[in-house]
Amino acid sequence: MFAKFFRMPTIVNGVWSSFSDDFLFAANKIAEYEYTKRFVRPGDFSMVLPFDEGTLKKLMLNGIIYFDSDWLWIQNLSYDGRRIELSGKDCKGFLDTRVTLFNFDEEIPGTQGYDVAEGTTQACMRHYVENNAVYGICQAGRELPIVNFSGDIGLSSDSYMARLEYLSDIAAKMCENAGIGYDVQGILRDRGFRMTTIKGVNRGFLQSDRPRVIFSARRRNVISQQFEHGVDDLYNVVYGVDSNEDVGAAYRDGITSDVGLKRRECTTSISEVTIADPMFEKYALNAISDNVESHSCTTDAAVISGYGSKYNIGDIVAVQDIFTKNIEDVQITEVTKSCRQGQQSLSLTFGTPKQKPLQKIVNDFLSGTARRR
């Protein structure tokens, strides 16, 4: 299997360079490879090539790799005379490099300082990407090589209020709310990248419209399983401090009955409106949208050939707990493909995994909910 390497596309006179123009070289000696693809967030990859001076001279930071139908963005490069190590994100990571700017005029009363989008989920996501990353619409110098959008799925009536948020965070929140995912893939025979919204297929135990996909020890398609449940990321009550220094409370999903240690509080500053404003609750709850309970299962699959043909990321499948024997329908939210010494492996994550420490710090900082010591 060949990995194709390209320069990052450049724009001249309003036209992005093509992949045929940006092609650098192809390599089929991949010593090690690991890629974690995520349904609603950018994925991570690492790749090891045997050391070769000719290869090293052609490689570059911010280059693009097309390998095993995946598009990867090189962010780190190291070498020691024996091996060349590359790592970075998939091309959804482009959205990690832009924050949302906004008009200073109030387009909707009570939304000054926010960029408000309304419409289908895909239309709202497209609004933010176009305004902050698409040539001819965003400010000069902020363009990214995203030239096409497809897959208008999700909610038929959606909305979002953004203020200096990463595009990747907005895409993740909107997709999670609508029950969809998205991807950013290169248009190999042309130029630029296409952003596509994706809806998983229900292949679970409780449906009968299509063949079921069941992971269980009895079917001999599971090597190991690990289950995780946690609440340390969770906030369900947020106290907002408004522009008058008055304090108001907002409750996740309107639930006020959580008491004792089930009640998990935080604070945030909301300078745009007062607690009497109907928009106050929406502003407050937006600050804790990422702080949810984690419930996940990671399964090492014994058979990897079914991925991409019988099931895919975002699909609903059935998992039988090898310990309790219970069967549950769950969504595939992460897929990790690995290859070392010629041995391939596949690991599937179902449900909502716990936030990584760095991601939690970033989310708390951006939302203003970081703990005050």
Short mmCIF file of C-alpha atoms in Angstrom, two decimals:
data_model
loop_
_atom_site.label_atom_id
_atom_site.label_comp_id
_atom_site.label_asym_id
_atom_site.label_seq_id
_atom_site.Cartn_x
_atom_site.Cartn_y
_atom_site.Cartn_z
CA MET A 1 0.00 0.00 0.00
CA PHE A 2 1.44 3.34 -1.07
CA ALA A 3 1.38 6.58 0.91
CA LYS A 4 1.24 9.65 -1.33
CA PHE A 5 2.83 12.87 -0.12
CA PHE A 6 1.82 16.37 -1.23
CA ARG A 7 2.61 19.98 -0.50
CA MET A 8 -0.16 21.93 1.22
CA PRO A 9 -2.22 23.57 -1.56
CA THR A 10 -1.53 27.25 -2.23
CA ILE A 11 -3.79 29.87 -3.73
CA VAL A 12 -2.85 32.06 -6.69
CA ASN A 13 -5.26 34.57 -8.23
CA GLY A 14 -8.15 33.00 -6.36
CA VAL A 15 -7.47 29.41 -7.51
CA TRP A 16 -6.07 26.64 -5.31
CA SER A 17 -3.25 24.51 -6.69
CA SER A 18 -4.17 20.95 -7.71
CA PHE A 19 -2.94 17.77 -6.07
CA SER A 20 -1.22 16.78 -9.32
CA ASP A 21 0.77 20.03 -9.12
CA ASP A 22 1.54 19.53 -5.41
CA PHE A 23 2.54 15.84 -5.60
CA LEU A 24 5.95 15.15 -4.00
CA PHE A 25 6.53 11.39 -3.92
CA ALA A 26 5.02 8.02 -2.97
CA ALA A 27 6.35 5.56 -0.39
CA ASN A 28 5.42 1.92 0.21
CA LYS A 29 7.86 1.15 3.03
CA ILE A 30 5.84 2.15 6.08
CA ALA A 31 7.53 0.76 9.18
CA GLU A 32 4.81 1.80 11.65
CA TYR A 33 1.47 3.55 11.40
CA GLU A 34 -1.32 4.48 13.78
CA TYR A 35 -4.34 6.64 13.08
CA THR A 36 -7.29 7.42 15.34
CA LYS A 37 -10.29 8.69 13.39
CA ARG A 38 -13.04 10.46 15.36
CA PHE A 39 -16.64 10.95 14.31
CA VAL A 40 -17.04 14.59 15.40
CA ARG A 41 -13.49 15.78 16.22
CA PRO A 42 -10.12 15.83 14.46
CA GLY A 43 -8.13 12.60 14.58
CA ASP A 44 -4.44 11.98 15.29
CA PHE A 45 -1.83 9.96 13.43
CA SER A 46 1.80 8.86 13.62
CA MET A 47 3.88 7.27 10.87
CA VAL A 48 7.42 5.92 10.79
CA LEU A 49 9.46 5.63 7.58
CA PRO A 50 12.91 4.04 7.21
CA PHE A 51 15.54 6.79 7.10
CA ASP A 52 16.45 7.92 3.62
CA GLU A 53 18.14 11.21 2.73
CA GLY A 54 16.15 11.59 -0.48
CA THR A 55 12.87 11.09 1.37
CA LEU A 56 13.90 13.49 4.13
CA LYS A 57 14.67 16.27 1.66
CA LYS A 58 11.20 15.98 0.11
CA LEU A 59 9.26 15.93 3.37
CA MET A 60 7.95 19.18 4.83
CA LEU A 61 5.92 20.39 7.77
CA ASN A 62 2.30 21.18 6.84
CA GLY A 63 2.53 18.60 4.08
CA ILE A 64 -0.37 16.29 3.25
CA ILE A 65 -0.41 12.46 3.21
CA TYR A 66 -3.00 10.32 1.44
CA PHE A 67 -2.82 6.79 2.83
CA ASP A 68 -5.36 3.97 3.14
CA SER A 69 -8.16 6.34 1.99
CA ASP A 70 -7.35 8.81 4.78
CA TRP A 71 -6.08 12.40 4.47
CA LEU A 72 -3.47 13.41 7.02
CA TRP A 73 -1.76 16.70 7.86
CA ILE A 74 1.92 16.60 8.94
CA GLN A 75 2.56 18.77 12.02
CA ASN A 76 5.71 17.19 13.44
CA LEU A 77 8.80 15.63 11.86
CA SER A 78 11.82 14.03 13.58
CA TYR A 79 14.65 11.75 12.46
CA ASP A 80 17.80 10.14 13.87
CA GLY A 81 19.55 8.43 10.95
CA ARG A 82 17.58 5.19 11.41
CA ARG A 83 13.99 6.32 11.05
CA ILE A 84 11.84 9.29 10.16
CA GLU A 85 8.87 9.92 12.42
CA LEU A 86 5.85 11.94 11.30
CA SER A 87 2.81 12.90 13.34
CA GLY A 88 -0.11 15.28 13.21
CA LYS A 89 -3.85 15.32 12.65
CA ASP A 90 -6.22 14.37 9.90
CA CYS A 91 -7.49 17.23 7.74
CA LYS A 92 -10.38 17.96 10.10
CA GLY A 93 -7.56 19.48 12.13
CA PHE A 94 -7.59 22.43 9.72
CA LEU A 95 -10.57 23.66 11.74
CA ASP A 96 -8.38 23.73 14.87
CA THR A 97 -6.47 26.67 13.35
CA ARG A 98 -9.34 29.16 13.06
CA VAL A 99 -11.54 30.88 15.62
CA THR A 100 -14.87 32.54 14.82
CA LEU A 101 -14.88 36.29 14.42
CA PHE A 102 -18.09 38.29 14.59
CA ASN A 103 -19.79 41.49 13.57
CA PHE A 104 -19.88 44.18 16.21
CA ASP A 105 -23.40 45.18 15.16
CA GLU A 106 -26.31 43.29 16.67
CA GLU A 107 -27.96 41.33 13.88
CA ILE A 108 -30.38 39.79 16.38
CA PRO A 109 -31.32 41.68 19.59
CA GLY A 110 -29.26 40.47 22.54
CA THR A 111 -26.52 38.85 20.45
CA GLN A 112 -23.96 41.64 20.23
CA GLY A 113 -20.44 40.20 19.96
CA TYR A 114 -21.73 36.83 18.73
CA ASP A 115 -22.03 35.36 15.25
CA VAL A 116 -25.45 33.71 15.02
CA ALA A 117 -26.25 31.03 12.44
CA GLU A 118 -29.66 29.52 11.73
CA GLY A 119 -30.83 26.85 9.29
CA THR A 120 -30.02 23.17 8.85
CA THR A 121 -27.09 21.79 10.86
CA GLN A 122 -24.92 21.60 7.75
CA ALA A 123 -25.89 25.13 6.72
CA CYS A 124 -24.90 26.48 10.15
CA MET A 125 -21.55 24.66 10.08
CA ARG A 126 -20.94 25.90 6.55
CA HIS A 127 -21.74 29.47 7.65
CA TYR A 128 -18.94 29.45 10.22
CA VAL A 129 -16.40 27.73 7.98
CA GLU A 130 -17.12 30.07 5.07
CA ASN A 131 -16.98 33.21 7.23
CA ASN A 132 -13.68 32.24 8.82
CA ALA A 133 -11.83 29.99 6.36
CA VAL A 134 -13.09 30.18 2.75
CA TYR A 135 -11.49 32.34 0.09
CA GLY A 136 -13.56 35.32 -1.04
CA ILE A 137 -15.72 35.34 2.11
CA CYS A 138 -13.36 35.44 5.09
CA GLN A 139 -10.69 38.06 5.76
CA ALA A 140 -7.62 37.88 3.54
CA GLY A 141 -4.95 35.59 4.96
CA ARG A 142 -7.42 33.37 6.81
CA GLU A 143 -8.26 31.15 3.81
CA LEU A 144 -8.02 27.37 4.07
CA PRO A 145 -8.18 25.06 1.01
CA ILE A 146 -11.79 23.98 1.71
CA VAL A 147 -13.61 24.45 -1.57
CA ASN A 148 -16.64 22.19 -1.42
CA PHE A 149 -19.41 21.18 1.01
CA SER A 150 -21.71 18.17 0.76
CA GLY A 151 -24.12 16.04 2.77
CA ASP A 152 -26.86 18.40 3.97
CA ILE A 153 -28.05 16.23 6.84
CA GLY A 154 -28.72 16.73 10.52
CA LEU A 155 -31.47 18.87 12.02
CA SER A 156 -33.72 20.69 9.58
CA SER A 157 -33.93 23.65 11.97
CA ASP A 158 -30.77 24.34 13.94
CA SER A 159 -28.98 27.38 15.37
CA TYR A 160 -25.75 28.32 17.12
CA MET A 161 -24.17 31.40 18.71
CA ALA A 162 -20.39 31.62 18.35
CA ARG A 163 -17.90 33.97 19.94
CA LEU A 164 -14.17 33.41 19.40
CA GLU A 165 -14.58 29.62 19.34
CA TYR A 166 -12.49 27.17 17.37
CA LEU A 167 -14.26 25.99 14.24
CA SER A 168 -13.53 22.40 15.28
CA ASP A 169 -15.36 22.91 18.59
CA ILE A 170 -18.41 24.38 16.86
CA ALA A 171 -18.50 21.51 14.35
CA ALA A 172 -18.22 18.94 17.15
CA LYS A 173 -20.96 20.52 19.28
CA MET A 174 -23.37 20.90 16.37
CA CYS A 175 -22.73 17.38 15.14
CA GLU A 176 -23.19 15.84 18.58
CA ASN A 177 -26.46 17.72 19.03
CA ALA A 178 -27.72 16.56 15.61
CA GLY A 179 -26.45 12.98 15.91
CA ILE A 180 -24.15 13.25 12.88
CA GLY A 181 -20.43 13.48 12.13
CA TYR A 182 -18.28 15.11 9.49
CA ASP A 183 -15.07 14.64 7.54
CA VAL A 184 -12.62 16.74 5.51
CA GLN A 185 -11.22 14.86 2.52
CA GLY A 186 -9.01 15.93 -0.36
CA ILE A 187 -10.46 15.98 -3.88
CA LEU A 188 -7.63 13.88 -5.28
CA ARG A 189 -8.25 14.29 -9.02
CA ASP A 190 -8.91 17.99 -8.71
CA ARG A 191 -7.96 20.58 -6.09
CA GLY A 192 -8.81 21.50 -2.50
CA PHE A 193 -10.76 19.70 0.21
CA ARG A 194 -14.41 18.78 0.64
CA MET A 195 -16.16 19.05 4.01
CA THR A 196 -18.89 16.42 4.27
CA THR A 197 -21.47 15.76 6.97
CA ILE A 198 -22.04 12.07 7.70
CA LYS A 199 -24.88 10.10 9.27
CA GLY A 200 -24.17 6.67 10.69
CA VAL A 201 -26.24 3.61 9.81
CA ASN A 202 -28.16 1.64 12.42
CA ARG A 203 -26.80 -1.92 12.31
CA GLY A 204 -27.62 -2.67 15.94
CA PHE A 205 -29.34 -5.57 17.66
CA LEU A 206 -32.70 -3.83 18.08
CA GLN A 207 -33.26 -3.15 14.37
CA SER A 208 -34.20 -5.57 11.60
CA ASP A 209 -33.92 -3.46 8.44
CA ARG A 210 -30.37 -4.58 7.62
CA PRO A 211 -27.81 -7.19 8.73
CA ARG A 212 -26.85 -6.75 12.39
CA VAL A 213 -23.25 -6.12 13.42
CA ILE A 214 -22.59 -7.64 16.84
CA PHE A 215 -19.25 -7.65 18.64
CA SER A 216 -19.02 -10.46 21.16
CA ALA A 217 -16.62 -13.11 22.38
CA ARG A 218 -19.13 -15.76 21.30
CA ARG A 219 -18.77 -14.59 17.69
CA ARG A 220 -14.98 -14.61 18.05
CA ASN A 221 -14.64 -11.09 16.66
CA VAL A 222 -13.44 -9.51 19.92
CA ILE A 223 -9.97 -9.80 21.41
CA SER A 224 -10.49 -7.59 24.47
CA GLN A 225 -12.85 -4.98 25.91
CA GLN A 226 -12.41 -2.11 28.32
CA PHE A 227 -15.33 -0.15 29.81
CA GLU A 228 -15.16 3.32 31.31
CA HIS A 229 -17.77 5.45 33.06
CA GLY A 230 -17.01 8.80 34.65
CA VAL A 231 -18.41 12.10 35.91
CA ASP A 232 -15.27 14.16 36.52
CA ASP A 233 -15.86 16.08 33.25
CA LEU A 234 -19.49 16.80 34.16
CA TYR A 235 -21.07 20.14 35.05
CA ASN A 236 -24.87 20.27 35.25
CA VAL A 237 -25.41 23.64 36.95
CA VAL A 238 -23.73 26.85 35.86
CA TYR A 239 -23.86 30.13 37.75
CA GLY A 240 -23.45 33.04 35.33
CA VAL A 241 -22.22 36.47 36.40
CA ASP A 242 -23.75 39.14 34.17
CA SER A 243 -22.58 42.66 33.25
CA ASN A 244 -24.18 44.08 36.41
CA GLU A 245 -22.38 41.52 38.61
CA ASP A 246 -25.71 39.82 39.28
CA VAL A 247 -25.73 36.02 39.41
CA GLY A 248 -28.19 33.64 37.78
CA ALA A 249 -28.32 29.85 37.51
CA ALA A 250 -28.89 27.64 34.45
CA TYR A 251 -29.50 23.88 34.53
CA ARG A 252 -28.49 21.29 31.93
CA ASP A 253 -31.60 19.98 30.14
CA GLY A 254 -33.71 22.03 32.59
CA ILE A 255 -33.18 19.37 35.29
CA THR A 256 -33.17 20.94 38.77
CA SER A 257 -33.60 17.73 40.79
CA ASP A 258 -29.92 16.68 40.95
CA VAL A 259 -28.80 16.98 44.59
CA GLY A 260 -25.84 15.96 46.71
CA LEU A 261 -22.81 14.85 44.71
CA LYS A 262 -24.95 14.40 41.61
CA ARG A 263 -25.13 18.20 41.45
CA ARG A 264 -21.91 19.55 39.90
CA GLU A 265 -21.61 23.33 39.74
CA CYS A 266 -19.34 25.82 37.97
CA THR A 267 -19.26 29.53 37.20
CA THR A 268 -18.81 31.60 34.06
CA SER A 269 -18.88 35.28 33.12
CA ILE A 270 -21.57 36.51 30.73
CA SER A 271 -21.00 40.15 29.87
CA GLU A 272 -23.30 40.34 26.85
CA VAL A 273 -26.68 40.17 28.61
CA THR A 274 -28.22 40.45 32.08
CA ILE A 275 -29.89 37.64 33.97
CA ALA A 276 -33.28 39.12 33.06
CA ASP A 277 -32.61 38.59 29.36
CA PRO A 278 -34.23 35.46 27.83
CA MET A 279 -30.88 34.72 26.12
CA PHE A 280 -29.03 34.46 29.47
CA GLU A 281 -29.71 30.73 29.89
CA LYS A 282 -28.50 29.92 26.36
CA TYR A 283 -25.26 31.81 26.91
CA ALA A 284 -24.69 30.07 30.25
CA LEU A 285 -25.42 26.54 29.02
CA ASN A 286 -23.21 27.02 25.97
CA ALA A 287 -20.28 27.32 28.40
CA ILE A 288 -20.78 23.73 29.67
CA SER A 289 -21.87 22.01 26.46
CA ASP A 290 -18.69 19.86 26.41
CA ASN A 291 -18.80 18.94 30.12
CA VAL A 292 -20.83 15.73 30.09
CA GLU A 293 -20.67 12.27 31.64
CA SER A 294 -18.39 9.78 29.92
CA HIS A 295 -19.63 6.29 29.05
CA SER A 296 -17.45 4.35 26.64
CA CYS A 297 -16.25 0.93 25.64
CA THR A 298 -13.06 0.20 23.71
CA THR A 299 -12.95 -3.07 21.80
CA ASP A 300 -9.98 -4.62 20.03
CA ALA A 301 -11.49 -6.31 16.99
CA ALA A 302 -10.30 -9.79 16.05
CA VAL A 303 -11.37 -9.34 12.43
CA ILE A 304 -10.45 -6.04 10.77
CA SER A 305 -11.68 -6.70 7.23
CA GLY A 306 -15.27 -5.68 8.05
CA TYR A 307 -14.39 -2.06 8.79
CA GLY A 308 -15.35 0.15 5.87
CA SER A 309 -17.47 -2.54 4.23
CA LYS A 310 -19.78 -4.04 6.87
CA TYR A 311 -19.66 -1.12 9.31
CA ASN A 312 -18.07 2.31 9.61
CA ILE A 313 -17.43 5.10 12.08
CA GLY A 314 -20.69 6.66 13.22
CA ASP A 315 -22.69 3.44 12.77
CA ILE A 316 -24.85 1.97 15.53
CA VAL A 317 -23.72 -1.57 16.31
CA ALA A 318 -24.32 -4.09 19.09
CA VAL A 319 -21.70 -4.88 21.73
CA GLN A 320 -21.96 -7.75 24.18
CA ASP A 321 -20.20 -7.16 27.47
CA ILE A 322 -17.84 -10.12 27.89
CA PHE A 323 -18.25 -9.86 31.66
CA THR A 324 -22.01 -9.31 32.20
CA LYS A 325 -23.16 -10.82 28.85
CA ASN A 326 -25.51 -7.83 28.36
CA ILE A 327 -26.00 -6.62 24.78
CA GLU A 328 -26.29 -2.90 24.05
CA ASP A 329 -26.63 -0.87 20.87
CA VAL A 330 -23.93 1.81 20.79
CA GLN A 331 -22.38 4.21 18.28
CA ILE A 332 -18.82 3.88 16.97
CA THR A 333 -17.26 7.24 17.85
CA GLU A 334 -13.54 6.47 17.34
CA VAL A 335 -11.59 4.00 15.22
CA THR A 336 -7.85 3.36 15.64
CA LYS A 337 -5.98 1.56 12.85
CA SER A 338 -2.46 0.37 13.62
CA CYS A 339 0.26 -1.42 11.70
CA ARG A 340 3.54 -2.53 13.28
CA GLN A 341 6.00 -5.06 11.86
CA GLY A 342 3.45 -6.01 9.25
CA GLN A 343 0.74 -6.80 11.82
CA GLN A 344 -2.49 -4.83 11.49
CA SER A 345 -4.91 -4.16 14.35
CA LEU A 346 -8.18 -2.32 14.80
CA SER A 347 -9.58 -0.77 17.96
CA LEU A 348 -13.14 0.61 18.18
CA THR A 349 -14.43 3.06 20.77
CA PHE A 350 -18.16 3.29 21.44
CA GLY A 351 -20.05 6.04 23.27
CA THR A 352 -18.68 9.22 24.88
CA PRO A 353 -15.02 8.82 25.92
CA LYS A 354 -13.51 10.81 28.75
CA GLN A 355 -11.87 14.08 27.74
CA LYS A 356 -8.10 14.01 27.53
CA PRO A 357 -6.46 16.28 30.16
CA LEU A 358 -5.27 18.85 27.60
CA GLN A 359 -8.66 18.95 25.84
CA LYS A 360 -10.40 19.48 29.19
CA ILE A 361 -8.08 22.39 30.06
CA VAL A 362 -8.68 24.01 26.67
CA ASN A 363 -12.46 23.54 26.89
CA ASP A 364 -12.60 24.98 30.42
CA PHE A 365 -10.44 27.94 29.42
CA LEU A 366 -12.47 28.80 26.32
CA SER A 367 -15.80 28.48 28.12
CA GLY A 368 -14.65 30.41 31.19
CA THR A 369 -15.46 27.51 33.53
CA ALA A 370 -11.88 26.83 34.69
CA ARG A 371 -11.71 26.29 38.43
CA ARG A 372 -10.80 29.36 40.42
CA ARG A 373 -8.21 28.63 43.10
#
